[in-house]
CSV table of C-alpha atoms in Angstrom, one decimal:
chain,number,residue,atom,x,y,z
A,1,UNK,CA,156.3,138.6,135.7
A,2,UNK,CA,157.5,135.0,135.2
A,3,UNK,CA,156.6,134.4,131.8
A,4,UNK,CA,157.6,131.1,130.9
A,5,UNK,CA,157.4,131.6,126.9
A,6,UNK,CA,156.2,133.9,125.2
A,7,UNK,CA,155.0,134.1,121.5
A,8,UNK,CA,153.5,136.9,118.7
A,9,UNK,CA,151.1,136.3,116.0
A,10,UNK,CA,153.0,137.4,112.8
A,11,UNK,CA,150.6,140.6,112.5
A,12,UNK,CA,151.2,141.5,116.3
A,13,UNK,CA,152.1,145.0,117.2
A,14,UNK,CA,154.3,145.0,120.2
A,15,UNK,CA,154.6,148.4,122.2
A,16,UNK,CA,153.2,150.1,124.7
A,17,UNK,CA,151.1,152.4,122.5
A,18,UNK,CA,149.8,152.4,119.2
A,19,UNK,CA,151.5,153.8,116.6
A,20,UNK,CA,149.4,156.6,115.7
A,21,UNK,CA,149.1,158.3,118.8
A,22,UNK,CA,153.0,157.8,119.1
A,23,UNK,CA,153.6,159.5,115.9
A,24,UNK,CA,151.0,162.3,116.3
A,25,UNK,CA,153.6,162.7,120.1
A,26,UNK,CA,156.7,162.3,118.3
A,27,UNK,CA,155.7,164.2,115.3
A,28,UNK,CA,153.2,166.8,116.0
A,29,UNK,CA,150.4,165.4,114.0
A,30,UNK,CA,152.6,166.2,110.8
A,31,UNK,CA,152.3,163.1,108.1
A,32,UNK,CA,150.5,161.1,110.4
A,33,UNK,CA,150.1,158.3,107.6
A,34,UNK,CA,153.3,158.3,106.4
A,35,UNK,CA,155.1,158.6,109.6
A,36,UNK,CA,152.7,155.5,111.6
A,37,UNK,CA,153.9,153.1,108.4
A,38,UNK,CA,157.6,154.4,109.1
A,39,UNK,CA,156.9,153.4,112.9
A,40,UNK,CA,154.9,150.4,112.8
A,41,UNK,CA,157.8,148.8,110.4
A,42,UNK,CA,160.9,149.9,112.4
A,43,UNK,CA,159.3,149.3,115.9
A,44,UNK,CA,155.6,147.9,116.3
A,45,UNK,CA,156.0,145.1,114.5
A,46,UNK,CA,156.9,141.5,116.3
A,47,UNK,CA,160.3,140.4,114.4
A,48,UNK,CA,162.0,143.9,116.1
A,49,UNK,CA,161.0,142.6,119.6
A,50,UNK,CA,161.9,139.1,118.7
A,51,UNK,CA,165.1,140.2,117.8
A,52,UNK,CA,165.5,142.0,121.4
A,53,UNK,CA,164.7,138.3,122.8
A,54,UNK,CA,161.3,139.9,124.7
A,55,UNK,CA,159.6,137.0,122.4
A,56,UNK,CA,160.3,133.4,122.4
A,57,UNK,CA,159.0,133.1,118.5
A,58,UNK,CA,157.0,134.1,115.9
A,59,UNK,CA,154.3,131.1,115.3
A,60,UNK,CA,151.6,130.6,113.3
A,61,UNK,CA,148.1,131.5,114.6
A,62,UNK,CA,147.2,127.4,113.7
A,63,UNK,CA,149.9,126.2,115.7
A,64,UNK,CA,148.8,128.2,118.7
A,65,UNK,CA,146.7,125.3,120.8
A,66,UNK,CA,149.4,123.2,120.0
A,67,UNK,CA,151.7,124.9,121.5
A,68,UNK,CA,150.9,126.5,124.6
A,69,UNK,CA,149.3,122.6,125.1
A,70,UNK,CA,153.0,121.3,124.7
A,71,UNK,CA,154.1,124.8,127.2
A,72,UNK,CA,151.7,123.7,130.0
A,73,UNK,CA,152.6,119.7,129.5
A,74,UNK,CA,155.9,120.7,130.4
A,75,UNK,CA,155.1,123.6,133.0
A,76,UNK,CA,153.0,121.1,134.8
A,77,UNK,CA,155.8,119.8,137.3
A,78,UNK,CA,157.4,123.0,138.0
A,79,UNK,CA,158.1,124.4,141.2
A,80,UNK,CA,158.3,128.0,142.1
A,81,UNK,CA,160.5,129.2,145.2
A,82,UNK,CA,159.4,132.1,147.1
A,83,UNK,CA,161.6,134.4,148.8
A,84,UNK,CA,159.9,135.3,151.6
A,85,UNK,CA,158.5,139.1,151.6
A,86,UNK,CA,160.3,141.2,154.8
A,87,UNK,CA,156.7,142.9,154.7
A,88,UNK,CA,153.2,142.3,154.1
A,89,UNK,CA,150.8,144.7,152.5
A,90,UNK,CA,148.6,146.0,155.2
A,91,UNK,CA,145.0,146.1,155.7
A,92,UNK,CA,144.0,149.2,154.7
């Protein structure tokens, strides 16, 4: 995808569901409450993912302009190379 940087609010949940209707999968629909807390802490939660490296930081939601600002100051110049595609999608 080419993501330059990327950044989480400190309340963002990170996955590719939420976490109740992962627990209610994983679980059953047994303890829902208690089981989406248990999730949301051990996986949903952006420090985990930081940790992985799939997030540059954790930043403040006030800091936000500033930095993607900075980001695309310094994206501005960049170049991109191609590799040519073998195919092309065709016209349907």
């Amino acid at each position: 995808l080419r993501g330059d940087v990327n950044y989480a609010w400190p309340g963002a949940e990170v996955a590719v569901m939420g976490a109740k209707g992962a627990v209610e999968i994983l679980y059953g629909g047994k303890n829902v409450e208690q089981h989406t807390a248990e999730y949301s802490e051990r996986f949903a939660n952006p420090m985990v993912v930081a940790q992985r490296g799939f997030i540059d930081d954790i930043i403040d939601p006030a800091d936000t302009r500033r930095l993607i600002c900075n980001d695309l100051k310094v994206l501005r110049t960049k170049k991109l190379d191609n590799i040519p595609r073998k195919h092309t999608n065709m016209p349907l």
